Short mmCIF file of C-alpha atoms in Angstrom, two decimals:
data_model
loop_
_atom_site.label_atom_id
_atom_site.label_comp_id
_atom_site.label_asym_id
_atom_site.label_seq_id
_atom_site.Cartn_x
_atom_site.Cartn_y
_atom_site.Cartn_z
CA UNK U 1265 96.95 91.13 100.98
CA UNK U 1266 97.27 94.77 101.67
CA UNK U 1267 95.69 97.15 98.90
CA UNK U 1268 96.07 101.05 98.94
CA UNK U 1269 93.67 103.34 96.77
CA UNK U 1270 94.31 107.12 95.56
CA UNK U 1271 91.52 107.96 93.73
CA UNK U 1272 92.53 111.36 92.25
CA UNK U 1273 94.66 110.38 89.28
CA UNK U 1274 95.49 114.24 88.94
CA UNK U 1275 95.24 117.36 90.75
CA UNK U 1276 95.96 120.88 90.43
CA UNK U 1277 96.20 123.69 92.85
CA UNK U 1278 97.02 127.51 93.19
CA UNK U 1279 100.36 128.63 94.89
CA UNK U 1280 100.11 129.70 98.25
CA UNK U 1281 96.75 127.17 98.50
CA UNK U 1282 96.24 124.59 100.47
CA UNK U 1283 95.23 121.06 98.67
CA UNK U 1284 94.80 117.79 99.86
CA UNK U 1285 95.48 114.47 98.06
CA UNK U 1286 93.42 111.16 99.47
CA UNK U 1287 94.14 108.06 100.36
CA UNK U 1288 92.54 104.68 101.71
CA UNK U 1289 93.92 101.08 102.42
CA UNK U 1290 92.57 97.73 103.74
CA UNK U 1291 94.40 95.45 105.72
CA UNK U 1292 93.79 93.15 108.82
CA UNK U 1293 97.32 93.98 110.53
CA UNK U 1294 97.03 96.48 113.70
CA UNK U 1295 100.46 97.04 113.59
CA UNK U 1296 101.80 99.02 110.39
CA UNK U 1297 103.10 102.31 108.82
CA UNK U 1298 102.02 104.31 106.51
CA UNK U 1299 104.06 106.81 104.10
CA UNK U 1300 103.94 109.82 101.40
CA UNK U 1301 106.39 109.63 98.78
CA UNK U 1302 107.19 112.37 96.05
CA UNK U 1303 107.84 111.92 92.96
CA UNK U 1304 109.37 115.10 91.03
CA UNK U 1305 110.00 114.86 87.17
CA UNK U 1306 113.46 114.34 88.51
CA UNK U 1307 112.12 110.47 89.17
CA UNK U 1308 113.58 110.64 92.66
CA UNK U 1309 111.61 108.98 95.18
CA UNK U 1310 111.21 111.09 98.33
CA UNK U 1311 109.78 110.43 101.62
CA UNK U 1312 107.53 113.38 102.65
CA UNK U 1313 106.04 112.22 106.11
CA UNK U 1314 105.56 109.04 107.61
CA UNK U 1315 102.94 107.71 110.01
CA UNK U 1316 103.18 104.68 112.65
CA UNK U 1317 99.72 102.99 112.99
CA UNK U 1318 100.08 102.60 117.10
CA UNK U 1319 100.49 107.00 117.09
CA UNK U 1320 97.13 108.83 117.24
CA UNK U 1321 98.24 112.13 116.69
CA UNK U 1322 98.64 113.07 113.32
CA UNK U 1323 102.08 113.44 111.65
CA UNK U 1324 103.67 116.52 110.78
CA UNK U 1325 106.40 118.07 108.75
CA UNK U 1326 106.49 121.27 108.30
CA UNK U 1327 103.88 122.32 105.46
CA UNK U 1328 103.25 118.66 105.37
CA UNK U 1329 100.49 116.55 107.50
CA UNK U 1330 98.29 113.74 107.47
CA UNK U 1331 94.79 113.23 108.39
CA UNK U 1332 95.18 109.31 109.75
CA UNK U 1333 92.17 107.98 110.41
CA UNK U 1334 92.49 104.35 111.65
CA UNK U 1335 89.06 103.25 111.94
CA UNK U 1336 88.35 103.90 108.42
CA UNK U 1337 91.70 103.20 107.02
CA UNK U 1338 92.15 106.41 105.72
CA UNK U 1339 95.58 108.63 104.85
CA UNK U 1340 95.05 111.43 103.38
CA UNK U 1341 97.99 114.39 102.66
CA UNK U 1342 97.52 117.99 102.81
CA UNK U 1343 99.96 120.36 101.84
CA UNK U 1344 99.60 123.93 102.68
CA UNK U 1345 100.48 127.21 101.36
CA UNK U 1346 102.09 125.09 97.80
CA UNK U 1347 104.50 125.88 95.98
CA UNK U 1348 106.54 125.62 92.39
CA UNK U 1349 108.43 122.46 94.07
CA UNK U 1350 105.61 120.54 94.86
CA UNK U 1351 104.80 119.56 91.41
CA UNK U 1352 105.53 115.98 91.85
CA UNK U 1353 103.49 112.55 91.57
CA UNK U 1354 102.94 111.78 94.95
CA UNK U 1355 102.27 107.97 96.29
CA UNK U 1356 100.74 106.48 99.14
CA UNK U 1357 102.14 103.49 100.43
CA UNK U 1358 101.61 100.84 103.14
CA UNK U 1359 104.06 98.81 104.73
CA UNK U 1360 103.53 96.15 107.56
CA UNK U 1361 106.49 96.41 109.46
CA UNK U 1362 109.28 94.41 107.89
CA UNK U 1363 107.49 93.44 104.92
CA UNK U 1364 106.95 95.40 101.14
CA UNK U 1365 105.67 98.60 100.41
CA UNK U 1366 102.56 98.43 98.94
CA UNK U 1367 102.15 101.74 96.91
CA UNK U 1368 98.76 103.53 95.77
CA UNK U 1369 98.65 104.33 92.07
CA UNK U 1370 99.73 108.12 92.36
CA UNK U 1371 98.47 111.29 92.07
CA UNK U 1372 100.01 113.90 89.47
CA UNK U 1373 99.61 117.22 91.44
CA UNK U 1374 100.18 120.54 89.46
CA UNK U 1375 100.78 123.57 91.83
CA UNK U 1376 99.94 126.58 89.21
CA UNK U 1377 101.84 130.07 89.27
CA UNK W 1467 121.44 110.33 106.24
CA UNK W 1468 119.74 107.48 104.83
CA UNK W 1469 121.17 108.32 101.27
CA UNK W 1470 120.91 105.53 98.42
CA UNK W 1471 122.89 105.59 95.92
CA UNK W 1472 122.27 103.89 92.04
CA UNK W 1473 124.70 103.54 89.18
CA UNK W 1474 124.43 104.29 86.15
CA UNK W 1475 121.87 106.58 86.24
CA UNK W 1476 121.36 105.96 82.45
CA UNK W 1477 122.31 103.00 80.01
CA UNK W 1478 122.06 101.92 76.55
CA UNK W 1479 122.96 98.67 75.48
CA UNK W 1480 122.13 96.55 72.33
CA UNK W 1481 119.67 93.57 72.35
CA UNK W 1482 121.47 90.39 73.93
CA UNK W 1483 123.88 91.77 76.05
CA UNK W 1484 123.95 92.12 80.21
CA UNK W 1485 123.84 95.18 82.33
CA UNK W 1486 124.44 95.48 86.12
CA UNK W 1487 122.73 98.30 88.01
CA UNK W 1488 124.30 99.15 91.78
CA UNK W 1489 122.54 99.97 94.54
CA UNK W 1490 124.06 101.66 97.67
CA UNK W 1491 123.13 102.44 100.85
CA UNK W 1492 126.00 105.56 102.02
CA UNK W 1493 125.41 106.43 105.35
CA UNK W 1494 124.05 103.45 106.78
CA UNK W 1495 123.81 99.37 106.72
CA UNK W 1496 120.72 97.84 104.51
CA UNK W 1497 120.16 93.89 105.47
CA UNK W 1498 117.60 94.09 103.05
CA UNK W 1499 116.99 95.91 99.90
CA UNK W 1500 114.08 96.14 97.27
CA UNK W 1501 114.30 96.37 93.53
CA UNK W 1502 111.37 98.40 91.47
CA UNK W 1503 110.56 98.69 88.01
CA UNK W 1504 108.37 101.38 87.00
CA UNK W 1505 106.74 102.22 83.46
CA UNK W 1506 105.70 105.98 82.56
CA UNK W 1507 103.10 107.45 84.17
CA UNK W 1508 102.71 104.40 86.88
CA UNK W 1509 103.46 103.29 90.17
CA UNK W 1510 106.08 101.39 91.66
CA UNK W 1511 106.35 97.63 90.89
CA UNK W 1512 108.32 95.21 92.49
CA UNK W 1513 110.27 93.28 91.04
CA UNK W 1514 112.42 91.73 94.10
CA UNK W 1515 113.46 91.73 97.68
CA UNK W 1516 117.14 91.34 98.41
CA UNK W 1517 118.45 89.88 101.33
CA UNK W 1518 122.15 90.39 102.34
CA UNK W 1519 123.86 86.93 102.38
CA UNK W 1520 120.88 84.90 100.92
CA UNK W 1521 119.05 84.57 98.40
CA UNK W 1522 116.83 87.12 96.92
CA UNK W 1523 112.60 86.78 96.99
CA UNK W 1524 111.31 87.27 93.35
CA UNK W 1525 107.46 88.56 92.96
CA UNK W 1526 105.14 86.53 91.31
CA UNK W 1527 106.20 86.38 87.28
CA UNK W 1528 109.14 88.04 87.72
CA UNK W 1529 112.28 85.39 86.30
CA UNK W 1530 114.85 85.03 88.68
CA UNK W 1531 117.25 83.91 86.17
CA UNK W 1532 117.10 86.97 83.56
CA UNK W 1533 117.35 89.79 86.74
CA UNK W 1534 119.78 88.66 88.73
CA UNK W 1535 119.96 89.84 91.88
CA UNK W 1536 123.15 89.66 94.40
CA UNK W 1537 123.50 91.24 98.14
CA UNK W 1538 127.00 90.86 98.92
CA UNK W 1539 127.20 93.02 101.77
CA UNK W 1540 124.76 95.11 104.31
CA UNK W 1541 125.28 98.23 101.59
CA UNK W 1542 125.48 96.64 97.93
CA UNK W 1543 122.97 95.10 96.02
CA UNK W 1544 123.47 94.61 92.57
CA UNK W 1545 120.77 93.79 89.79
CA UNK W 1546 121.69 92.03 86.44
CA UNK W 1547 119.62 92.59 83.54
CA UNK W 1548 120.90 89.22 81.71
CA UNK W 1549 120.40 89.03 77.84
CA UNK W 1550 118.51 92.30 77.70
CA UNK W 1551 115.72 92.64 75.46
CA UNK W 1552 113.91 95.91 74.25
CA UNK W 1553 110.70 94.75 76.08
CA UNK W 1554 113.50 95.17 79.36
CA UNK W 1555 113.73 98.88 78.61
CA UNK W 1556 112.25 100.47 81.69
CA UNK W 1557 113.05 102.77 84.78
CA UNK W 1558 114.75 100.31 87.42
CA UNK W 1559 114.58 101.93 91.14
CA UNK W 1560 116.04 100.08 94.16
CA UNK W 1561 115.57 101.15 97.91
CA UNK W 1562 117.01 100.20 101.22
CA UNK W 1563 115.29 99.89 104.35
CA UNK W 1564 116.74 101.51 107.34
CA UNK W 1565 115.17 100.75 111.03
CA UNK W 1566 117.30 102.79 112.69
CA UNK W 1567 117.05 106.27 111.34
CA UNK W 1568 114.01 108.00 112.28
CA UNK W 1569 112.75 105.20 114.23
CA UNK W 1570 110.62 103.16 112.11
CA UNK W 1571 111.07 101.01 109.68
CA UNK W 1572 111.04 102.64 106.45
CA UNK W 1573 112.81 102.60 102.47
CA UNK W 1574 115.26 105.20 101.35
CA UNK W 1575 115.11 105.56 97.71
CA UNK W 1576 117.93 105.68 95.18
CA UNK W 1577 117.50 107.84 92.14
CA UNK W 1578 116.82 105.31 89.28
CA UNK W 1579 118.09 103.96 86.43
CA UNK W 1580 117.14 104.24 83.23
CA UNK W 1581 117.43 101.46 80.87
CA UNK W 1582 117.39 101.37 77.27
CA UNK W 1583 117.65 98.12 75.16
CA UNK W 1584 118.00 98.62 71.23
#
């Protein structure tokens, strides 16, 4: 069974800072994907950037990237330059291709004025 | 695209009585579709996968026979909250997996539903 850890229950960060949120897994699978979701007090679930296990380079979207490190299952999130908007709960999550998502417990991220 | 829609977005109903929740995928076809329940302040749980044309895959204490779950076609899935109970009362979130857009296999998310059992 696939497990996926965030071990900052909260963070906080300045606007126009740069923060990064953590996040590990274990698995045996060599084939899988990997995913940021935010969750804004609206309760929406929203995909921020997703990762394919097979890509090396590092995913990208716009402020958004990942620091993927296979070898030592490792996902982690940064967000530069933050803003109002990014005040969400944001989840890690694991999915073997075709199977569940396996989400991470959250982090509650506060960007500060 | 990749939208996912959920109705009602907010219910109340009294102790004993069913409620259906509706799931839609808008802009493209879902062959399979997930069902999440989530309590405040914590992550995601599922609750169900739902398969278009067969029967749906309930998690581990989950009862099939109180949330009941129907795919009727690749962009409905329906969930039944029969003979709710306040303990029911919870934020109900369904997604759809889409393969095609973007590439990779991953869940669109509809907005939620909030349920309420007095």
């Amino acid at each position: 069974a696939q497990t996926v850890t965030q071990s900052q229950p909260e963070m906080s960060v300045q606007e126009a800072e740069t923060v990064t949120l953590s996040c590990t897994y274990d698995t045996s699978e060599n084939n899988y994907y990997l995913f940021w979701y935010k969750q804004p007090p609206s309760r929406q679930m929203i995909l921020v950037i997703r990762q394919e296990a097979y890509k090396q380079q590092n995913a990208t979207e716009n402020r958004f990237s990942v620091n993927f490190q296979k070898a030592a299952k490792s996902f982690s999130l940064k967000i530069s330059d933050s803003q109002l908007g990014d005040t969400a709960m944001y989840f890690c999550a694991f999915n073997n291709a075709g199977n569940m998502l396996t989400f991470g417990g959250g982090t509650r991220l506060m960007v500060k004025p | 695209g990749a939208v996912v829609s959920q109705h009602p977005s907010r219910v109340i109903c009294k102790s004993g009585t069913s409620v259906k929740i509706e799931c839609r995928s808008l802009d493209f076809q879902a062959t399979t579709m997930f069902w999440y329940r989530q309590f405040p302040k914590k992550s995601l749980m599922l609750m169900a996968t739902s398969n278009e044309g067969s029967k749906a895959t309930y998690e581990q204490g989950v009862e099939k026979d109180k949330f009941l779950i129907n795919h009727a076609s690749l962009t409905l899935s329906t969930l039944t909250v029969t003979s709710a109970h306040p303990e029911d009362s919870s934020f109900y979130i369904c997604s759809a997996r889409n393969r095609d857009y973007g590439g990779s296999d991953t869940q669109y998310f509809g907005p939620g539903t909030r349920l309420t059992v007095l």
